[in-house]
Amino acid sequence: MPKLITDETVAGGWTTAVRHRRSTLVQRLTLGCGVALVVAPMMGWPISVGWAVLYALAQGVELVVFAPVNRPEPQEIGLARKILGCLCLFMNAALFGSLAVPMWLIGGPLGGVCASVMLPAVMLFTMMNSPRSLAVLVSTITPQLLYLAATPFFAAAYGATPALITTVTASIVLYTLYILISWQRMSEVTEAQIRIHAEADRLRLKAEADLADHTAFLAAIGHDLRTPIGAILTGASELKASDPQSRANASLISDAGLMMKALLDDLLDHSKIGAGRMTVETVDFNLRIMLAQTLRLWRGAADAKGLRLRLEGANHMPASVRGDPMRLRQVLNNLLSNAMKFTETGAITLRLDAWAEEPTGYSILIEVADTGPGMTTEQLERLFTPFDQTADGVSARHGGSGLGLAISRDLVELMGGRLTARSAPGEGARFTISLFLPKGESTAAPTTAPIDDGRLAIARALSSTKFEVTAQPPGHTPAPAPAPASPALAQDTPAPPTDDAAADAPDTVEDDEERPLRLLVVDDHDINRRAVQLILQPLGCEITTAADGLIALDRCAETAFDVIFMDVRMPELDGRETTRRLRAGTGPNARTPIIAVTADTAPEDIAACQAAGMAYFVPKPLTPPALIGALQHVLNDVANGQSDAAEAA
């Protein structure tokens, strides 16, 4: 079986020259037809046309001989085929140069002049089509050189003087040396270019590998850092509720934990954008509702700081559009957060404007203006520079990493828009988002606000992503959902419906409903398991833990659970594979709702969890509102599913 030529072999002289000749096939055929047309008045049309046909056939034979080398995936050819190829190249060149003989014989001295012009040109063309291969050069240039070397003899036959013959001979020798030297220089340049391209490809592949390793490293570090951050937020939340004297310290811990979480999210977003892995979605959403919800989240912070939060031009905005509401909300939250941070007195204004771009959509302008101290021209030039810690840099003077604005600009550009800033000392700052959003369906569902302050991941998981939940097996009825931990959660999460037929159920079902809610928490980090216990045990849940997927399978074979919290990244057996094995089995938990717990919040990660059979998704770091909200959502879906099944029966 012929061996495929590797990239290094393709760069070899023989293959390079043969493939280069293949690329100039049209040029050679055109040149042959042109020469036949030029010599036709001298030699007659029958001879010229016959010669052109023979020359075209010779090109076809060359293509057949070198077919393995000229394929998209070139193959090596043996020594015998190489010798045959050299003979083919020699005969091809000899056929082309053979026109020089009838030029001398028919055209006399003037015909010889034509031949003397044609042959050097053909030799130059042959040299350019033989890069890096001495064998190809010798095979193609030798016939031309022999015809050219016959020039002194033809000149002598027509009575040229010895001095003229000597001059012609010396000129032929010098021209031949010039051809060889030029070929050598050209080959060296070609080899240098190949080495440069190979080195550039090597460096590019190395950079891509390094970037992939860096991105994977950041993802792993981000995943691990969310575990202690979740524990910090959970512990601070419990301290706030238990000891009034410790509330100030708990608030400090909670604020520090939220700041760590925000910095970590910004760092991971910045890494994704740099690696080209950040994507935006295109869904139908209600722009007016999204803007109103975003502004509502900041009214409390504005009131606490004594600032006026104003909205202008809301009636200009369209309702249903297509785009990424969570990314747009992320940008707006960042701009409003910066405005709150730098404004001590006055107002923060959200100015809105839009106009129809028929027939496809709307041009949107969103401006966040504040009455803060403003910025100098130098600060504006560095405003979107990440990690700007220079003396005049905003992040150096006011804290922060400087990532938020850089990420916001990149996100707006990914959505096809622009984010610009205007400011002057003492005049505040204005940040303007200009964006085109296509028209959405008139029935687009409103975009709900996230349950807690977990930014994009929680918002997408708890308000956008829908999973299919399968009802439990007959005889296994989950307990009612625990009460919400806060009034806000109670507003966002409806209570499970009651079943009037429950009074007629057997005693075994009544006993099952009176028992505590059985939960299985699967996570390789003890801190995460303890955090879930700390949040859910006060609600009366009976919690079993497992440190990996294999232990979880053993626990599931022994006990029927109402809900399973499953970490996705675990050693031995990850969460998705554990879920697939549970779903494929016939044990008591084959249909138990499984909530994925992970820091991987990209759409493809959520889709992979759904494909594995997970019923819902809650991101790390874990917070009480997010955890309880996910639990109650799943239990509500199960209760609704059982109610529908009972009605159908």
mmCIF file of C-alpha atoms in Angstrom, residues 146 154 284 556:
data_model
loop_
_atom_site.group_PDB
_atom_site.id
_atom_site.type_symbol
_atom_site.label_atom_id
_atom_site.label_comp_id
_atom_site.label_asym_id
_atom_site.label_seq_id
_atom_site.Cartn_x
_atom_site.Cartn_y
_atom_site.Cartn_z
ATOM 1 C CA LEU A 146 21.511 21.164 -25.847
ATOM 2 C CA PHE A 154 24.095 26.650 -36.983
ATOM 3 C CA ASP A 284 -36.720 35.809 22.254
ATOM 4 C CA CYS A 556 -28.881 4.537 45.718
#
